[in-house]
Every structure is written in C-alpha cells, then in structure tokens.
Tab-separated table of C-alpha atoms in Angstrom:
chain	number	residue	atom	x	y	z
A	174	UNK	CA	-26.215	17.411	0.885
A	175	UNK	CA	-23.237	19.677	0.182
A	176	UNK	CA	-20.796	20.179	3.056
A	177	UNK	CA	-17.825	22.511	3.401
A	178	UNK	CA	-14.563	20.586	3.474
A	179	UNK	CA	-13.346	22.576	6.482
A	180	UNK	CA	-16.271	21.178	8.494
A	181	UNK	CA	-15.012	17.611	8.177
A	182	UNK	CA	-13.244	15.929	11.078
A	183	UNK	CA	-10.687	13.530	9.578
A	184	UNK	CA	-9.960	11.577	12.725
A	185	UNK	CA	-9.986	8.144	11.062
A	186	UNK	CA	-7.511	8.821	8.250
A	187	UNK	CA	-4.955	6.629	10.066
A	188	UNK	CA	-7.120	3.524	9.592
A	189	UNK	CA	-6.256	3.344	5.900
A	190	UNK	CA	-3.208	2.478	3.834
A	191	UNK	CA	-2.012	5.252	1.547
A	192	UNK	CA	-2.145	4.049	-2.045
A	193	UNK	CA	-0.478	6.590	-4.323
A	194	UNK	CA	-1.705	4.932	-7.526
A	195	UNK	CA	-5.289	4.866	-6.322
A	196	UNK	CA	-4.913	8.472	-5.172
A	197	UNK	CA	-3.787	9.585	-8.636
A	198	UNK	CA	-6.641	7.695	-10.272
A	199	UNK	CA	-9.140	9.328	-7.945
A	200	UNK	CA	-7.786	12.815	-8.616
A	201	UNK	CA	-7.968	12.171	-12.353
A	202	UNK	CA	-11.517	10.832	-12.104
A	203	UNK	CA	-12.803	13.741	-10.006
A	204	UNK	CA	-11.083	16.227	-12.316
A	205	UNK	CA	-12.685	14.629	-15.383
A	206	UNK	CA	-16.214	13.736	-14.292
A	207	UNK	CA	-16.568	15.235	-10.808
A	208	UNK	CA	-17.483	13.526	-7.538
A	209	UNK	CA	-19.849	10.651	-8.338
A	210	UNK	CA	-20.261	9.003	-4.913
A	211	UNK	CA	-21.047	11.032	-1.769
A	212	UNK	CA	-18.792	10.737	1.239
A	213	UNK	CA	-20.287	9.356	4.463
A	214	UNK	CA	-20.333	11.432	7.636
A	215	UNK	CA	-21.902	11.412	11.075
A	216	UNK	CA	-22.824	14.485	13.075
A	217	UNK	CA	-20.985	15.283	16.266
A	218	UNK	CA	-22.111	18.648	17.528
A	219	UNK	CA	-21.117	21.256	14.967
A	220	UNK	CA	-18.567	18.936	13.381
A	221	UNK	CA	-19.029	16.259	10.760
A	222	UNK	CA	-16.885	13.157	11.325
A	223	UNK	CA	-15.798	11.601	8.043
A	224	UNK	CA	-16.400	7.843	8.031
A	225	UNK	CA	-15.880	6.982	4.356
A	226	UNK	CA	-14.498	8.966	1.422
A	227	UNK	CA	-11.042	10.066	2.509
A	228	UNK	CA	-9.603	9.711	-1.004
A	229	UNK	CA	-12.491	11.698	-2.473
A	230	UNK	CA	-11.973	14.506	0.030
A	231	UNK	CA	-8.234	14.556	-0.674
A	232	UNK	CA	-8.897	14.693	-4.411
A	233	UNK	CA	-11.388	17.548	-4.010
A	234	UNK	CA	-8.906	19.538	-1.915
A	235	UNK	CA	-6.108	18.840	-4.387
A	236	UNK	CA	-8.303	20.237	-7.158
A	237	UNK	CA	-9.139	23.364	-5.163
A	238	UNK	CA	-12.765	22.501	-4.414
A	239	UNK	CA	-14.440	23.834	-1.260
A	240	UNK	CA	-17.370	21.457	-0.856
A	241	UNK	CA	-18.233	17.779	-1.142
A	242	UNK	CA	-21.435	15.836	-1.675
A	243	UNK	CA	-22.138	13.900	1.529
A	244	UNK	CA	-24.590	11.487	3.082
A	245	UNK	CA	-25.217	11.608	6.829
A	246	UNK	CA	-25.677	8.371	8.740
A	247	UNK	CA	-27.910	8.892	11.813
A	248	UNK	CA	-25.861	6.495	13.988
A	249	UNK	CA	-23.061	6.661	16.514
A	250	UNK	CA	-19.394	6.738	15.535
A	251	UNK	CA	-18.897	3.102	16.559
A	252	UNK	CA	-21.952	1.960	14.599
A	253	UNK	CA	-20.809	3.901	11.541
A	254	UNK	CA	-17.340	2.330	11.620
A	255	UNK	CA	-18.882	-1.120	11.929
A	256	UNK	CA	-21.339	-0.477	9.094
A	257	UNK	CA	-18.557	0.706	6.806
A	258	UNK	CA	-16.502	-2.419	7.516
A	259	UNK	CA	-19.460	-4.655	6.648
A	260	UNK	CA	-19.806	-2.844	3.316
A	261	UNK	CA	-16.177	-3.512	2.374
A	262	UNK	CA	-15.563	-6.682	0.383
A	263	UNK	CA	-11.826	-7.020	0.955
A	264	UNK	CA	-9.707	-5.264	3.571
A	265	UNK	CA	-5.989	-5.792	4.305
A	266	UNK	CA	-5.433	-7.550	7.617
A	267	UNK	CA	-3.497	-4.581	8.992
A	268	UNK	CA	-6.433	-2.233	8.307
A	269	UNK	CA	-8.710	-4.646	10.156
A	270	UNK	CA	-6.247	-4.558	13.052
A	271	UNK	CA	-6.254	-0.750	13.152
A	272	UNK	CA	-10.061	-0.699	13.090
A	273	UNK	CA	-10.334	-3.281	15.871
A	274	UNK	CA	-7.939	-1.289	18.034
A	275	UNK	CA	-9.970	1.886	17.436
A	276	UNK	CA	-13.230	0.117	18.337
A	277	UNK	CA	-11.587	-1.344	21.429
A	278	UNK	CA	-10.628	2.199	22.440
A	279	UNK	CA	-14.354	2.999	22.256
A	280	UNK	CA	-15.045	0.312	24.863
A	281	UNK	CA	-15.899	-2.767	22.821
A	282	UNK	CA	-14.671	-6.021	24.345
A	283	UNK	CA	-13.175	-8.973	22.491
A	284	UNK	CA	-16.583	-10.674	22.587
A	285	UNK	CA	-18.292	-7.519	21.304
A	286	UNK	CA	-15.862	-7.174	18.414
A	287	UNK	CA	-16.252	-10.810	17.385
A	288	UNK	CA	-20.034	-10.643	17.545
A	289	UNK	CA	-20.432	-7.303	15.785
A	290	UNK	CA	-18.071	-8.260	12.953
A	291	UNK	CA	-19.454	-11.810	12.660
A	292	UNK	CA	-16.024	-13.279	13.334
A	293	UNK	CA	-14.521	-15.628	15.883
A	294	UNK	CA	-12.688	-14.414	18.956
A	295	UNK	CA	-9.518	-16.053	17.646
A	296	UNK	CA	-9.807	-14.028	14.411
A	297	UNK	CA	-10.075	-10.823	16.432
A	298	UNK	CA	-7.152	-11.847	18.642
A	299	UNK	CA	-4.952	-12.656	15.640
A	300	UNK	CA	-5.676	-9.302	14.018
A	301	UNK	CA	-5.004	-7.363	17.202
A	302	UNK	CA	-1.782	-9.312	17.688
A	303	UNK	CA	-0.519	-7.906	14.391
A	304	UNK	CA	-0.306	-4.362	15.726
A	305	UNK	CA	0.830	-5.512	19.139
A	306	UNK	CA	3.783	-7.298	17.508
A	307	UNK	CA	4.474	-5.009	14.558
A	308	UNK	CA	6.470	-1.950	15.585
A	309	UNK	CA	4.901	1.520	15.229
A	310	UNK	CA	7.616	2.445	12.699
A	311	UNK	CA	6.745	-0.595	10.569
A	312	UNK	CA	3.051	0.253	10.766
A	313	UNK	CA	3.856	3.783	9.632
A	314	UNK	CA	5.665	2.390	6.579
A	315	UNK	CA	2.685	0.195	5.739
A	316	UNK	CA	0.294	3.104	6.234
A	317	UNK	CA	2.451	5.286	3.969
A	318	UNK	CA	2.410	2.622	1.260
A	319	UNK	CA	6.180	2.078	1.139
A	320	UNK	CA	5.902	-1.470	2.528
A	321	UNK	CA	3.189	-3.715	1.028
A	322	UNK	CA	0.771	-4.901	3.749
A	323	UNK	CA	1.065	-8.542	2.686
A	324	UNK	CA	4.858	-8.351	2.932
A	325	UNK	CA	4.639	-6.752	6.361
A	326	UNK	CA	2.392	-9.533	7.620
A	327	UNK	CA	4.477	-12.310	6.054
A	328	UNK	CA	7.972	-11.049	6.897
A	329	UNK	CA	8.044	-8.120	9.325
A	330	UNK	CA	5.676	-9.721	11.845
A	331	UNK	CA	7.783	-12.905	12.288
A	332	UNK	CA	10.940	-10.777	12.317
A	333	UNK	CA	9.473	-8.584	15.061
A	334	UNK	CA	8.435	-11.658	17.038
A	335	UNK	CA	11.978	-13.008	16.797
A	336	UNK	CA	13.798	-9.729	17.385
A	337	UNK	CA	11.790	-6.522	17.697
A	338	UNK	CA	14.878	-4.305	17.941
A	339	UNK	CA	16.291	-5.631	14.675
A	340	UNK	CA	12.907	-5.243	12.995
A	341	UNK	CA	12.990	-1.576	14.016
A	342	UNK	CA	16.522	-1.267	12.618
A	343	UNK	CA	15.496	-2.824	9.315
A	344	UNK	CA	12.534	-0.482	8.901
A	345	UNK	CA	14.687	2.523	9.813
A	346	UNK	CA	17.286	1.403	7.281
A	347	UNK	CA	14.682	1.227	4.523
A	348	UNK	CA	13.617	4.784	5.253
A	349	UNK	CA	11.057	5.941	2.717
A	350	UNK	CA	12.301	3.585	-0.014
A	351	UNK	CA	9.540	1.484	-1.552
A	352	UNK	CA	10.201	-2.255	-1.392
A	353	UNK	CA	8.317	-5.079	-3.073
A	354	UNK	CA	7.036	-8.287	-1.504
A	355	UNK	CA	9.874	-10.152	-3.196
A	356	UNK	CA	12.566	-7.756	-1.959
A	357	UNK	CA	11.348	-7.845	1.635
A	358	UNK	CA	11.073	-11.627	1.402
A	359	UNK	CA	14.661	-11.836	0.137
A	360	UNK	CA	15.847	-9.709	3.062
A	361	UNK	CA	13.959	-11.859	5.551
A	362	UNK	CA	15.281	-15.115	4.067
A	363	UNK	CA	18.829	-13.745	4.110
A	364	UNK	CA	18.374	-12.616	7.727
A	365	UNK	CA	17.142	-16.054	8.775
A	366	UNK	CA	20.089	-17.774	7.089
A	367	UNK	CA	22.742	-15.399	8.449
A	368	UNK	CA	24.780	-15.726	11.626
A	369	UNK	CA	24.556	-13.163	14.411
A	370	UNK	CA	26.956	-10.692	12.784
A	371	UNK	CA	25.336	-11.183	9.384
A	372	UNK	CA	21.887	-10.493	10.779
A	373	UNK	CA	23.119	-7.213	12.230
A	374	UNK	CA	24.684	-6.142	8.931
A	375	UNK	CA	21.464	-6.873	7.044
A	376	UNK	CA	19.200	-4.875	9.357
A	377	UNK	CA	21.693	-2.015	9.616
A	378	UNK	CA	22.036	-1.632	5.819
A	379	UNK	CA	19.032	-3.342	4.170
A	380	UNK	CA	19.327	-1.410	0.901
A	381	UNK	CA	22.988	-2.382	0.603
A	382	UNK	CA	21.993	-5.974	1.383
A	383	UNK	CA	19.422	-5.880	-1.429
A	384	UNK	CA	22.055	-4.688	-3.905
A	385	UNK	CA	24.388	-7.447	-2.756
A	386	UNK	CA	21.649	-10.050	-3.193
A	387	UNK	CA	20.905	-8.732	-6.681
A	388	UNK	CA	24.606	-8.893	-7.574
A	389	UNK	CA	24.768	-12.478	-6.332
A	390	UNK	CA	21.847	-13.429	-8.558
A	391	UNK	CA	23.565	-11.791	-11.545
A	392	UNK	CA	26.785	-13.667	-10.816
A	393	UNK	CA	24.907	-16.966	-11.072
A	394	UNK	CA	23.846	-16.236	-14.656
A	395	UNK	CA	25.950	-17.889	-17.377
A	396	UNK	CA	28.137	-15.695	-19.606
A	397	UNK	CA	25.945	-16.117	-22.685
A	398	UNK	CA	22.779	-14.751	-21.057
A	399	UNK	CA	24.504	-12.243	-18.742
A	400	UNK	CA	24.005	-9.170	-21.033
A	401	UNK	CA	20.270	-9.825	-21.427
A	402	UNK	CA	19.969	-10.546	-17.713
A	403	UNK	CA	21.624	-7.220	-16.959
A	404	UNK	CA	19.293	-5.370	-19.344
A	405	UNK	CA	16.174	-6.959	-17.828
A	406	UNK	CA	17.403	-6.269	-14.296
A	407	UNK	CA	18.004	-2.634	-15.193
A	408	UNK	CA	14.547	-2.402	-16.767
A	409	UNK	CA	12.968	-3.687	-13.573
A	410	UNK	CA	14.970	-1.256	-11.426
A	411	UNK	CA	14.075	1.698	-13.668
A	412	UNK	CA	10.386	0.701	-13.625
A	413	UNK	CA	10.326	0.575	-9.814
A	414	UNK	CA	12.089	3.934	-9.635
A	415	UNK	CA	9.487	5.424	-11.981
A	416	UNK	CA	6.723	3.986	-9.789
A	417	UNK	CA	8.210	5.770	-6.769
A	418	UNK	CA	8.319	9.046	-8.699
A	419	UNK	CA	4.666	8.686	-9.761
A	420	UNK	CA	3.652	7.815	-6.213
A	421	UNK	CA	5.479	10.865	-4.895
A	422	UNK	CA	3.020	13.023	-6.812
A	423	UNK	CA	4.759	13.794	-10.138
A	424	UNK	CA	2.101	14.969	-12.591
A	425	UNK	CA	1.734	13.372	-16.021
A	426	UNK	CA	2.360	16.288	-18.386
A	427	UNK	CA	1.934	15.928	-22.147
A	428	UNK	CA	5.659	15.203	-22.523
A	429	UNK	CA	5.578	12.574	-19.776
A	430	UNK	CA	2.478	10.991	-21.298
A	431	UNK	CA	4.258	10.627	-24.654
A	432	UNK	CA	7.306	9.160	-22.913
A	433	UNK	CA	5.081	6.716	-21.011
A	434	UNK	CA	3.380	5.554	-24.191
A	435	UNK	CA	6.770	4.944	-25.813
A	436	UNK	CA	7.972	2.966	-22.789
A	437	UNK	CA	4.727	0.974	-22.680
A	438	UNK	CA	4.926	0.098	-26.391
A	439	UNK	CA	8.578	-0.908	-26.099
A	440	UNK	CA	7.897	-3.105	-23.084
A	441	UNK	CA	4.904	-4.732	-24.809
A	442	UNK	CA	7.091	-5.472	-27.837
A	443	UNK	CA	9.726	-6.998	-25.540
A	444	UNK	CA	7.115	-9.228	-23.910
A	445	UNK	CA	5.791	-10.343	-27.286
A	446	UNK	CA	9.307	-11.093	-28.555
A	447	UNK	CA	10.181	-13.154	-25.491
A	448	UNK	CA	6.949	-15.129	-25.760
A	449	UNK	CA	7.459	-15.776	-29.484
A	450	UNK	CA	11.097	-16.796	-28.978
A	451	UNK	CA	10.238	-19.340	-26.303
A	452	UNK	CA	6.783	-20.455	-27.476
A	453	UNK	CA	6.807	-19.727	-31.201
A	454	UNK	CA	4.174	-17.831	-33.165
A	455	UNK	CA	2.432	-18.105	-36.523
A	456	UNK	CA	2.070	-14.336	-36.659
A	457	UNK	CA	5.270	-12.687	-35.411
A	458	UNK	CA	4.988	-9.080	-34.368
A	459	UNK	CA	7.780	-6.731	-35.326
A	460	UNK	CA	8.016	-3.330	-33.703
A	461	UNK	CA	8.487	-0.555	-36.307
A	462	UNK	CA	11.621	0.680	-34.528
A	463	UNK	CA	13.182	-2.764	-34.132
A	464	UNK	CA	16.568	-3.203	-35.896
C-alpha cells in the first residue's frame, strides 16, 4: 500500500548507525529507479510505526516525495522488532545492544531475550554490557557514524571500563571528526603506554595526539624514502578529508564527478606503479599524463 510519509512514527531511528555512504547510495538509487522495496510498518491506532526502511524514507523525503510503498505486519511492536532482527544477516554488536535495551524496556527478561533471539544468556549479557559501559556520548558518535562501531567496541569499551571520565574526555575531544579504526587504536595504545600526565594530555587533545603520532612515524622513515612517505601520508589525509565532505552531504555535481574520476585514475595508476616496482610486470602500464 501507499502511505503518507507524515503518518510514519520514526521512534526506532536511534537503533541504527548512520552510514553516510550508504545514505548517498540509497538517495541515488531511489532518484534513478524509484523505491523498489516497501518499508515495513505496524499499525498503532492512527499512526504507523516504522520498523524497517529508515534509509528509504529519508531518501524519499530528501527527494521531495510525499508517499512510500509499505507493507503492514499484523503483529505487535515487540514481535516486529524481533522478526526484523531475525531477517538481518549481519548486525554490528552495538546495534544489537540498542535493540536488546529497547526490548528490555518493553518488559522482556534476560531469559526472554535469549530465547526469542536464539542466543545464550551470556551473549545477551555481553551485548547489554556494551551500552552499560560505553558512555552515552561515545554511543552518539557511533550512531552518527564518526566512530566505527568495531573501533568503539575494541578500544572505547576497555577505555571506559578503565576510566569512564577519560573516555568521555576523549570522545569530547574528537568532536565530530571522523576517525578510523587504526587512528582510534593508535590513541588507545598510546594512552595505555603513557603515564598519568600523558594519559590526561591524550584524552584532552586527541586530535593533537594523532598529529604527534603521525609526525613520530614520519620521523622514523629514512631520508631516502621520506619525500615519498610524505606524499603518501598527505594522499591518505586528503582522501579521509574528502570522505568527511561526502558524508556531510556534499552533492556530486558534474565538475566534482570529473574531478573524482581524475583522482580515481591517478590513484589507480599509483597503485599499479607501486605493484610493478616491487613485484615486476611483463606488461607495464604507463599513465598518459605520467612524466
């Protein structure tokens, strides 16, 4: 059936991680071929509670559409949330934790959760412990997509267990800056190795600490390879900055598309050259603009 977007109750949007790249792909797909898969809703009085299809609804609104194709599940809200989880092949641990907490708020016990999700009680307890340990600010960063969920589980959770206040300081210091798994891992390793004063400096100024760590890595490079190391480091930094701009919603105009294709071709040529230099090739590839 077709439903008006204003009828939808989006109460479960906080159970999902925001993925800017996936969002842009969805908007592009809906713009090109329209909505192909109906969203899933349940009826609650005059309202329709959205269970699945949050990205599709966001894409439709972004494109100025007023309605969405929807399928109604004739079950309760709890049953619908459980059904959706069973249909998902892979879910980040933090999203499982948010779902479990929501179902617990609906009255399901630890035994109920384990039984209904076909998991052990220890699995449920471990997932719930993630959000009990991880600070709300850190969860917000994960939900916003600025901290990768795997990195949050691997580094922020043990940091919060060791010192919750310093975990909060670190997250606040990162602000809305996107960090990679490797960068957050480097910060955590440096924090573990530092003395008390060093730990405080790292969590107070994590972005400054990352620049210092990068400078230290550059200093370890021998003089002969230092220029190339600097170029590659700058390329990586520029690429991550471009990713943040794309994720912030910058649209790919015709000019940007041409610039992207040029950057992609240049990077592919660089990769080919590095592989040929180190591995050799019977058919060397030369970029037309190479000197």
